[in-house]
Structures are given as structure tokens and as C-alpha cells.
N, C-alpha and C. Protein backbone atom coordinates (compact mmCIF):
# COMPACT_ATOMS: atom_id res chain seq x y z
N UNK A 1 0.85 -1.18 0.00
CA UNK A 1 0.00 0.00 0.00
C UNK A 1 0.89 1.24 0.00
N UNK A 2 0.52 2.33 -0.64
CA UNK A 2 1.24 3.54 -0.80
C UNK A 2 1.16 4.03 0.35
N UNK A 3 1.83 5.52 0.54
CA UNK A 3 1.46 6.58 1.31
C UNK A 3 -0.03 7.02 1.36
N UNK A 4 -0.61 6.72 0.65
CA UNK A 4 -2.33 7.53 0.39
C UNK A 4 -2.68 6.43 -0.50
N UNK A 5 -3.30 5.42 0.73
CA UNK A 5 -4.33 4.54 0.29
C UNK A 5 -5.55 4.62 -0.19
N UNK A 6 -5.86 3.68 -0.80
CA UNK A 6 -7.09 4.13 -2.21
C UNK A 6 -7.91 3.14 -1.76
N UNK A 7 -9.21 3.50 -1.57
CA UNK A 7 -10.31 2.70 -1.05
C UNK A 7 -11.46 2.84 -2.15
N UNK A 8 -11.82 1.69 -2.14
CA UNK A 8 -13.35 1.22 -3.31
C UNK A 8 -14.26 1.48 -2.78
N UNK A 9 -14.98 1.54 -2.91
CA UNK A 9 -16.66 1.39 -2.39
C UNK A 9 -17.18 0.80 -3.22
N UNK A 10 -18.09 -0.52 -3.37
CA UNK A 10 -18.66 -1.14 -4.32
C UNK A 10 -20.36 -2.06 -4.06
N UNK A 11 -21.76 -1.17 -4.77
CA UNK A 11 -22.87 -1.23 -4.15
C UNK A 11 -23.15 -1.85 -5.55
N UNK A 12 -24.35 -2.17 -5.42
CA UNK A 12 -25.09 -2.65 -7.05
C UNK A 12 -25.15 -0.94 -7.62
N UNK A 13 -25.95 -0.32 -7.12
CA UNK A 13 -26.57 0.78 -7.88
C UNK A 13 -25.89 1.95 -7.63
N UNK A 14 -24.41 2.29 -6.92
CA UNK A 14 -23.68 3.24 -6.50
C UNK A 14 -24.55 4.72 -6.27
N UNK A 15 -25.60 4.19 -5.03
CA UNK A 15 -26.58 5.47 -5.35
C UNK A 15 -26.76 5.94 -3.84
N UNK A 16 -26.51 4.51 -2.61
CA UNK A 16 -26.54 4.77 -1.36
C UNK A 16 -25.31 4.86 -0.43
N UNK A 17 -25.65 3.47 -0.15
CA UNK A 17 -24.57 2.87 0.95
C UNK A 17 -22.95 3.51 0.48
N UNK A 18 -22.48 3.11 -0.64
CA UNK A 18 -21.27 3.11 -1.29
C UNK A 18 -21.01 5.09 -1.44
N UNK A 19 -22.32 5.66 -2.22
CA UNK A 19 -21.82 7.20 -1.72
C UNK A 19 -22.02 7.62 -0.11
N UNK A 20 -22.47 7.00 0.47
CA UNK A 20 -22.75 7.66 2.21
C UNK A 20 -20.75 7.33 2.46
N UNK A 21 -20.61 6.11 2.39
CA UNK A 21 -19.33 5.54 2.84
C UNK A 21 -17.75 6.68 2.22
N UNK A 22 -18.14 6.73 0.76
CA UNK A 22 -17.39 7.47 0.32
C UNK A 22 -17.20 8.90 0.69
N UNK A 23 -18.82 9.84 1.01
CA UNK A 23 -18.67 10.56 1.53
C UNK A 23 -17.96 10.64 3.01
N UNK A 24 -18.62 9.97 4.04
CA UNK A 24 -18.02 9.67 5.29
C UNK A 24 -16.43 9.15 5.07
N UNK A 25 -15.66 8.78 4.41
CA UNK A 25 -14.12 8.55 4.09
C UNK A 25 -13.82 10.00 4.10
N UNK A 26 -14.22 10.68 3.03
CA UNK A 26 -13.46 11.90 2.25
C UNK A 26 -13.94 12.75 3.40
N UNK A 27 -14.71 12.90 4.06
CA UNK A 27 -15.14 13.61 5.13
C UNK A 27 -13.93 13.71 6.07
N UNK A 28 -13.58 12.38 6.75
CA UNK A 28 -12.74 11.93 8.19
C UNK A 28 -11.51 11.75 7.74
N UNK A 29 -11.12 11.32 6.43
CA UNK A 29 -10.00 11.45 6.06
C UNK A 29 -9.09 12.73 5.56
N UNK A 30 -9.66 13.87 4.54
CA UNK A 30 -9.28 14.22 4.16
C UNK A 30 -8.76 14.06 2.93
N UNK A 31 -7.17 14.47 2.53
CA UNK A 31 -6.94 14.25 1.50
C UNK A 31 -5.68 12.89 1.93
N UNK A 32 -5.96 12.50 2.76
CA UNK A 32 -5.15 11.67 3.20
C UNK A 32 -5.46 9.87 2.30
N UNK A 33 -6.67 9.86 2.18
CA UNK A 33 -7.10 8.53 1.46
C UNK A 33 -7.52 8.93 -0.11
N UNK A 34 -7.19 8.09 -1.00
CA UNK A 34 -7.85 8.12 -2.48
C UNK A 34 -9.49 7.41 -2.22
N UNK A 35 -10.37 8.08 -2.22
CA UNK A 35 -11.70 7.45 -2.12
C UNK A 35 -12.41 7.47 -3.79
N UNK A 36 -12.88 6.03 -3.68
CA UNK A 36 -13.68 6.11 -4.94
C UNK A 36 -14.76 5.24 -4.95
N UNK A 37 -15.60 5.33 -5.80
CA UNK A 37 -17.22 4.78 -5.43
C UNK A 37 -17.42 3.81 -6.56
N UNK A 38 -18.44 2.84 -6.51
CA UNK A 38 -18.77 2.17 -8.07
C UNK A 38 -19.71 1.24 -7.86
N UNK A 39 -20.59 1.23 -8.84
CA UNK A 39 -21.48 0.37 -8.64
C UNK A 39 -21.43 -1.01 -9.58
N UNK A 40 -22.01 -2.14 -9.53
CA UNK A 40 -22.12 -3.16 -10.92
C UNK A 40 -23.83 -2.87 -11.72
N UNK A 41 -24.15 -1.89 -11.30
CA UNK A 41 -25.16 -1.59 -12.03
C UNK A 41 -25.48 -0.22 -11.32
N UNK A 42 -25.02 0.72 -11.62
CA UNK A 42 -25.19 2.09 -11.53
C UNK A 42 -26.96 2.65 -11.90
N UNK A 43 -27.58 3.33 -10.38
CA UNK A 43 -28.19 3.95 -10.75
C UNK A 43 -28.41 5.25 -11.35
N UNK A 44 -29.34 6.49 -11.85
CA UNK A 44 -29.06 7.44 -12.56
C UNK A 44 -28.62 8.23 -11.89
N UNK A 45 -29.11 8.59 -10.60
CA UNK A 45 -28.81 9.60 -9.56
C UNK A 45 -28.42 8.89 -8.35
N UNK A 46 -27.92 9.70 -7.49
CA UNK A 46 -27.61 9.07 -5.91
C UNK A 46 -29.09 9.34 -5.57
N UNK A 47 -29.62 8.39 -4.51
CA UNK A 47 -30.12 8.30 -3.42
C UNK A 47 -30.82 9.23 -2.86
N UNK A 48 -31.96 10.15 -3.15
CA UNK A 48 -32.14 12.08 -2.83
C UNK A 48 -32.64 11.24 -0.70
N UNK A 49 -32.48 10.32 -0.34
CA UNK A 49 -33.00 9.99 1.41
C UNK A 49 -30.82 10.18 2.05
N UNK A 50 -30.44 9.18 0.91
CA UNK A 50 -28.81 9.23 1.18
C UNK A 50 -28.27 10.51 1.39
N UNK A 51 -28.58 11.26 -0.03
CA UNK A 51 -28.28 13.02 0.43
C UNK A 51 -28.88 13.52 1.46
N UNK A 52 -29.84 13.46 1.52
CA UNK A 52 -30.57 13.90 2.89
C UNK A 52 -29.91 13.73 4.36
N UNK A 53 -29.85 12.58 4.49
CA UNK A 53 -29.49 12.10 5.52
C UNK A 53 -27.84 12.67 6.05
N UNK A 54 -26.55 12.29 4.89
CA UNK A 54 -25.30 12.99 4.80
C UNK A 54 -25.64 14.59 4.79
N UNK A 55 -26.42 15.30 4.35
CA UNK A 55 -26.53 16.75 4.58
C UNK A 55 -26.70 17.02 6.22
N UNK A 56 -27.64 16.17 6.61
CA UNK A 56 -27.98 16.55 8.34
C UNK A 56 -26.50 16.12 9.21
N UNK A 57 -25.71 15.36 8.66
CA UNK A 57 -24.18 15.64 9.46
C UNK A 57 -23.26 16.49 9.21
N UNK A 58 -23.60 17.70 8.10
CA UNK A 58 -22.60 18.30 7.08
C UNK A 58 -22.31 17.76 6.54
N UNK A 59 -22.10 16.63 5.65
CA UNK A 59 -21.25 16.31 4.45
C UNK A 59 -22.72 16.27 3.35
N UNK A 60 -22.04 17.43 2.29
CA UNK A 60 -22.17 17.47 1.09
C UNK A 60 -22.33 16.47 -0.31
N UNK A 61 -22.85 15.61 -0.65
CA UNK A 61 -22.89 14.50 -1.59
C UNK A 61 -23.65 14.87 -2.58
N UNK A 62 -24.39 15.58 -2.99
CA UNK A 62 -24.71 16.28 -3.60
C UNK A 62 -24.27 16.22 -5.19
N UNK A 63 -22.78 16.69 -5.22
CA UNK A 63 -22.01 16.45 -6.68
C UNK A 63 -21.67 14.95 -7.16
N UNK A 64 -21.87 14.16 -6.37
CA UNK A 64 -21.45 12.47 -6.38
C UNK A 64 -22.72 12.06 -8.21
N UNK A 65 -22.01 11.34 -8.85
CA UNK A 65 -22.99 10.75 -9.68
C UNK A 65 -22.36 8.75 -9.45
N UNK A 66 -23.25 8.47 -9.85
CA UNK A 66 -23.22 7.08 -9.97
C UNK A 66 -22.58 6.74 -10.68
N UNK A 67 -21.30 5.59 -10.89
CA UNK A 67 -20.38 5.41 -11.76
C UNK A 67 -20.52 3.64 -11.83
N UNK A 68 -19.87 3.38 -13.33
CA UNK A 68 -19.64 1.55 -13.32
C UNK A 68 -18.72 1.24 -12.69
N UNK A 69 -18.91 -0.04 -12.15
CA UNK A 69 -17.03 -0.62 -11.65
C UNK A 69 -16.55 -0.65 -12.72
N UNK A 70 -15.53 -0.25 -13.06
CA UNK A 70 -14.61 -0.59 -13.95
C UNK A 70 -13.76 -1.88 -13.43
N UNK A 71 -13.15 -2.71 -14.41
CA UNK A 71 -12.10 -3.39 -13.69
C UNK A 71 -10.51 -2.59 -13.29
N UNK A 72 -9.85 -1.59 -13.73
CA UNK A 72 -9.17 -0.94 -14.16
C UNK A 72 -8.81 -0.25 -12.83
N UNK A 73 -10.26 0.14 -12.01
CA UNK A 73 -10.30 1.18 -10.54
C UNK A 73 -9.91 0.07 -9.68
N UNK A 74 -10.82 -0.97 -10.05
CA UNK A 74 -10.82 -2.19 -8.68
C UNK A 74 -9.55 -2.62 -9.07
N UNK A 75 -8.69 -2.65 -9.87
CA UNK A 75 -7.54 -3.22 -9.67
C UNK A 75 -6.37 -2.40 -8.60
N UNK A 76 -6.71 -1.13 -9.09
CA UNK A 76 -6.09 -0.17 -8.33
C UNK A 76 -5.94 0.41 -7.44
N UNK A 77 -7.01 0.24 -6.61
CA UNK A 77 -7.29 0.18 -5.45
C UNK A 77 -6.43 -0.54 -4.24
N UNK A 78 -6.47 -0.17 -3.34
CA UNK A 78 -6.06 -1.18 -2.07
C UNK A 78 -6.65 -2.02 -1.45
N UNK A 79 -7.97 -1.70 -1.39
CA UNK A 79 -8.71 -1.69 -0.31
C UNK A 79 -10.04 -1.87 -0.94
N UNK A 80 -10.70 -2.94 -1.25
CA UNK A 80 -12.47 -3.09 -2.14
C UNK A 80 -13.37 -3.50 -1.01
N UNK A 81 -14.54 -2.18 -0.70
CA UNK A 81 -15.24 -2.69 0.33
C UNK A 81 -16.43 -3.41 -0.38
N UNK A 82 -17.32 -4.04 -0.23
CA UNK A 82 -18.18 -4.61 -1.32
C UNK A 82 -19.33 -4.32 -0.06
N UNK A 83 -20.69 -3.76 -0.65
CA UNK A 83 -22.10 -3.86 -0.06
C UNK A 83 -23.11 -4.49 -0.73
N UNK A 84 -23.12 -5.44 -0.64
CA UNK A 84 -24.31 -6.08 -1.25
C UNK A 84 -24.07 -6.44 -2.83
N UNK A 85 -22.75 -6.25 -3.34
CA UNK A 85 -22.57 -6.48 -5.06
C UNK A 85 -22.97 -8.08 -5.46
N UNK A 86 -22.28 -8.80 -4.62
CA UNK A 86 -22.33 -10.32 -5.06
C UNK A 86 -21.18 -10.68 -5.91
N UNK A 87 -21.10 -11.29 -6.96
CA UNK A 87 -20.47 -11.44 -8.04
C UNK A 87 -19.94 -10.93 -8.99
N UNK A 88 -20.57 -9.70 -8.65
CA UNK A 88 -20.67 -9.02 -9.66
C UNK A 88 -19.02 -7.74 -9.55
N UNK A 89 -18.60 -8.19 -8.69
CA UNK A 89 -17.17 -7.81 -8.06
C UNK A 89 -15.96 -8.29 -7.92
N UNK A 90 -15.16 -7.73 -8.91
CA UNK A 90 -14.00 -8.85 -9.61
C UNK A 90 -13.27 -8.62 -8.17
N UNK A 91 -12.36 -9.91 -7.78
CA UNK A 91 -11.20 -10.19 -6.89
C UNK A 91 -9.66 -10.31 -7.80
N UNK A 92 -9.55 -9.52 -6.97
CA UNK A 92 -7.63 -9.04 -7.46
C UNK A 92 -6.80 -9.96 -6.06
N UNK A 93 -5.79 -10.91 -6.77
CA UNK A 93 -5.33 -11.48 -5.53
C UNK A 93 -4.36 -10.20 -4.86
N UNK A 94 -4.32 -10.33 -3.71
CA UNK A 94 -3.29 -8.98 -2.66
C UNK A 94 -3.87 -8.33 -2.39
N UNK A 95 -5.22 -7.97 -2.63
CA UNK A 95 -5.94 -6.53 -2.23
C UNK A 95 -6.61 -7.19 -1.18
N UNK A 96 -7.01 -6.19 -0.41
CA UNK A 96 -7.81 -6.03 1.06
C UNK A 96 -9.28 -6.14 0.99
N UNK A 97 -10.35 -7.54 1.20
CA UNK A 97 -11.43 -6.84 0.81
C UNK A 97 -12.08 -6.89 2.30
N UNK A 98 -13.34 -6.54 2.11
CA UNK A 98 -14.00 -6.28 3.54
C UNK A 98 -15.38 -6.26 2.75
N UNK A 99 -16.46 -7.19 3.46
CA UNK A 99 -17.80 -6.99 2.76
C UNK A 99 -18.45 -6.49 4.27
N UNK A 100 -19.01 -5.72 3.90
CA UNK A 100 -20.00 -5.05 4.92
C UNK A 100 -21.50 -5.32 4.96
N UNK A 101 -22.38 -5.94 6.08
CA UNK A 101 -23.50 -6.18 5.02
C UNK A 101 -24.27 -5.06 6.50
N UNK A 102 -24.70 -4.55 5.24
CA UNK A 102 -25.80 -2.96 5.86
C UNK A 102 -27.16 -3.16 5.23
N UNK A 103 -27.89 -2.53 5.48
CA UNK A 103 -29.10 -2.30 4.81
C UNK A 103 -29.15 -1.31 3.90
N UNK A 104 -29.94 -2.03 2.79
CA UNK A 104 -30.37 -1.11 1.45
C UNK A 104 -31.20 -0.41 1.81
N UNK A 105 -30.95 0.87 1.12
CA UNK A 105 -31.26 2.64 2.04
C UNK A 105 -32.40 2.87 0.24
N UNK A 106 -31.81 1.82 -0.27
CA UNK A 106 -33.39 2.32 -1.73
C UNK A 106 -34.86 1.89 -1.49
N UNK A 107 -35.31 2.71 -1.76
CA UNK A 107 -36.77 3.11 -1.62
C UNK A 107 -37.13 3.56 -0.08
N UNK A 108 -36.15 3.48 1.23
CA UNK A 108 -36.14 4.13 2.04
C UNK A 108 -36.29 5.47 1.93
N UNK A 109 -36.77 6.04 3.20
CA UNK A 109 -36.96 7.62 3.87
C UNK A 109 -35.58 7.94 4.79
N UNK A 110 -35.83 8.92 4.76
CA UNK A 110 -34.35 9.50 5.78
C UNK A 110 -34.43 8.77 6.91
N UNK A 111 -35.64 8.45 7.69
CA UNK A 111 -35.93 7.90 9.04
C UNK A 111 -35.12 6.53 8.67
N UNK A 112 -34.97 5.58 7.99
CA UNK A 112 -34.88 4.92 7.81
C UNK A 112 -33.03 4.36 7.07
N UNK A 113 -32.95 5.51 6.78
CA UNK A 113 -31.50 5.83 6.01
C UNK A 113 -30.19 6.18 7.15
N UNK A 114 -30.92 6.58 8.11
CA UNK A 114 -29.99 7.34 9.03
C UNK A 114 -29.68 6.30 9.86
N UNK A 115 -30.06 4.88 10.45
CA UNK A 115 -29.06 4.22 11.05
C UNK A 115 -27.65 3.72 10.30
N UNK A 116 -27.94 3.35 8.89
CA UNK A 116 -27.72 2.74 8.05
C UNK A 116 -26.28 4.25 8.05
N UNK A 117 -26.56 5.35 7.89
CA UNK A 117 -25.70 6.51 7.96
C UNK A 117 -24.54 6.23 9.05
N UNK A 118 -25.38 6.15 10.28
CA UNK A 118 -24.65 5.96 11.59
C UNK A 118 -23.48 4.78 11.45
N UNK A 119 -24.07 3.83 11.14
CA UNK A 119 -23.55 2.30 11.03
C UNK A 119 -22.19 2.23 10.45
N UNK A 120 -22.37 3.41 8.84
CA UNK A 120 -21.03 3.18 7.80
C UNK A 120 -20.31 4.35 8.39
N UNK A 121 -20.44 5.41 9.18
CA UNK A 121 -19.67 6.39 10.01
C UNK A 121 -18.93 5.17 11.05
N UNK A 122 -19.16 4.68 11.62
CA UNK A 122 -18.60 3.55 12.70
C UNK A 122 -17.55 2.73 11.88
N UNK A 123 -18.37 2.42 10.95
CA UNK A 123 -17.13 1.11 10.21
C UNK A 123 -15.71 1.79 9.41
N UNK A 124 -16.31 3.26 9.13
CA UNK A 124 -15.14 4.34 8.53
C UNK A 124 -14.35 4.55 9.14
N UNK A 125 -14.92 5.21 10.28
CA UNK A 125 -13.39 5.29 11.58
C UNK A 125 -12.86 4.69 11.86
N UNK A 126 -13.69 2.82 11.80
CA UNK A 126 -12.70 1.99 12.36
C UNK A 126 -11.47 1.69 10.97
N UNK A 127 -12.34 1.59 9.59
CA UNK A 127 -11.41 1.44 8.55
C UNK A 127 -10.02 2.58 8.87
N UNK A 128 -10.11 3.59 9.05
CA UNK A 128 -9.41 4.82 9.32
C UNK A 128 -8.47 4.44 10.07
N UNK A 129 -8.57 4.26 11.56
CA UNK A 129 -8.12 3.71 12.74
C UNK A 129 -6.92 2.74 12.25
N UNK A 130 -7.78 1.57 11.08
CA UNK A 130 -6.54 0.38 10.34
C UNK A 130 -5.45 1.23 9.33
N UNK A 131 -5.95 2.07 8.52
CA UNK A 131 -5.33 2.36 7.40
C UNK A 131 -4.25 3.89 7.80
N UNK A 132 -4.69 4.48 8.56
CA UNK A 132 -3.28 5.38 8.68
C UNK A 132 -2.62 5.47 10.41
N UNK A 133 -1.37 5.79 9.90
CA UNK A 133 -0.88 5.70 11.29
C UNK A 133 -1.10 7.14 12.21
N UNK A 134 -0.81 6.95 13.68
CA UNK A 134 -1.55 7.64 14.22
C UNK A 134 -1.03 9.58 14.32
N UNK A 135 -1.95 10.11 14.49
CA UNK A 135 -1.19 11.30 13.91
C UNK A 135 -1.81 12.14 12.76
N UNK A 136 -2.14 10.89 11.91
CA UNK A 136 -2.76 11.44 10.36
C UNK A 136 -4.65 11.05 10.35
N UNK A 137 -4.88 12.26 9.94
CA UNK A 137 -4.97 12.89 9.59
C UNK A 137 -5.44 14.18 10.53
């Protein structure tokens, strides 16, 4: 792993879970981590309960659009968190994966979005906590 580790996020529809997470990285990290998002089936827009919900902590998601996995990112990466993809998520031998299983925040309300918020804030810090030494950021 480099100096400025590069973390995946990888959802089916890169519209919730995977932008809350990404936001909450780039949030607590800074510019200290490469954060990037992707779905295996990208929806059109993010999530308008996901924005919602990341707006009521301050973070901004707002500009996020939904992107494909490429194989190209996931190779490049360090670190592939997978939420709910399945198969649909190529494995690179040496890389770090971590599957998280959260609840799908689609067709949810904010009421409903916001543990699910809470939950990937917890698992970030702790990712954080693993990935830089202490001091940074």
C-alpha cells in the first residue's frame, strides 16, 4: 500500500450505501485517502434519502454521480469494500477486501436511512483507525 491509500466502495446501484461511505471517508480522512465509489449496475442519480441524511451531518454528496465498476479502478485500489454487489465484483489477488452487510437505504426515507448513515460512520473510523498511522490525519 502507498502513502495515500485508495479505497473502493462497491454497491449494485452506487446510489446509497457506497456514496454515504465514500462521503463519510473523504469527510474523516481528508486528502489523506484516495476514495472512490462504483457500482455493478449504476443507478441514474444518488439516493435524494442518502443526500438527505449525509446533509444533516454536514457532508455534502450532492455532486457524487453514480459510476460503473470498472475493472481498471478495482484493480487499483487497495482496499475493495463490497455492499451487497455479489459477483458481480471482480477479486484481485493482494488486495484487502472487507464486505459489509448494511441495509439497502433504496426506496427508504431518511428515518430509515440514518441508522444505516450511523452504522457506515462507525465502520469508517474503524477502517481509518486500520489504514493510517496515528497522527494522520
Amino acid at each position: 500500500m502507498s502513502d495515500k491509500p485508495s479505497v473502493l466502495f462497491v454497491c449494485v446501484h452506487n446510489a446509497g450505501r457506497s456514496q454515504m461511505a465514500a462521503g463519510w471517508l473523504r469527510h474523516l480522512a481528508g486528502d489523506a485517502v484516495e476514495v472512490r465509489s462504483a457500482g455493478s449496475a449504476p443507478a441514474d442519480t444518488v439516493n435524494p434519502a442518502a443526500v438527505e441524511a449525509m446533509r444533516e451531518v454536514g457532508i455534502d454528496i450532492t455532486d457524487q454521480t453514480p459510476k460503473i465498476l470498472e475493472y481498471e479502478v478495482a484493480q487499483d485500489s487497495d482496499v475493495i469494500i463490497t455492499m451487497g454487489c455479489g459477483d458481480a465484483c471482480p477479486v484481485f489477488p493482494g488486495k484487502r477486501y472487507e464486505d459489509w452487510k448494511l441495509d439497502d437505504p433504496a426506496g427508504q426515507g431518511v428515518a430509515a436511512v440514518r441508522p444505516i448513515r450511523d452504522e457506515i460512520k462507525t465502520r469508517i473510523e474503524a477502517l481509518l483507525a486500520d489504514l493510517l498511522p496515528a497522527g494522520k490525519p
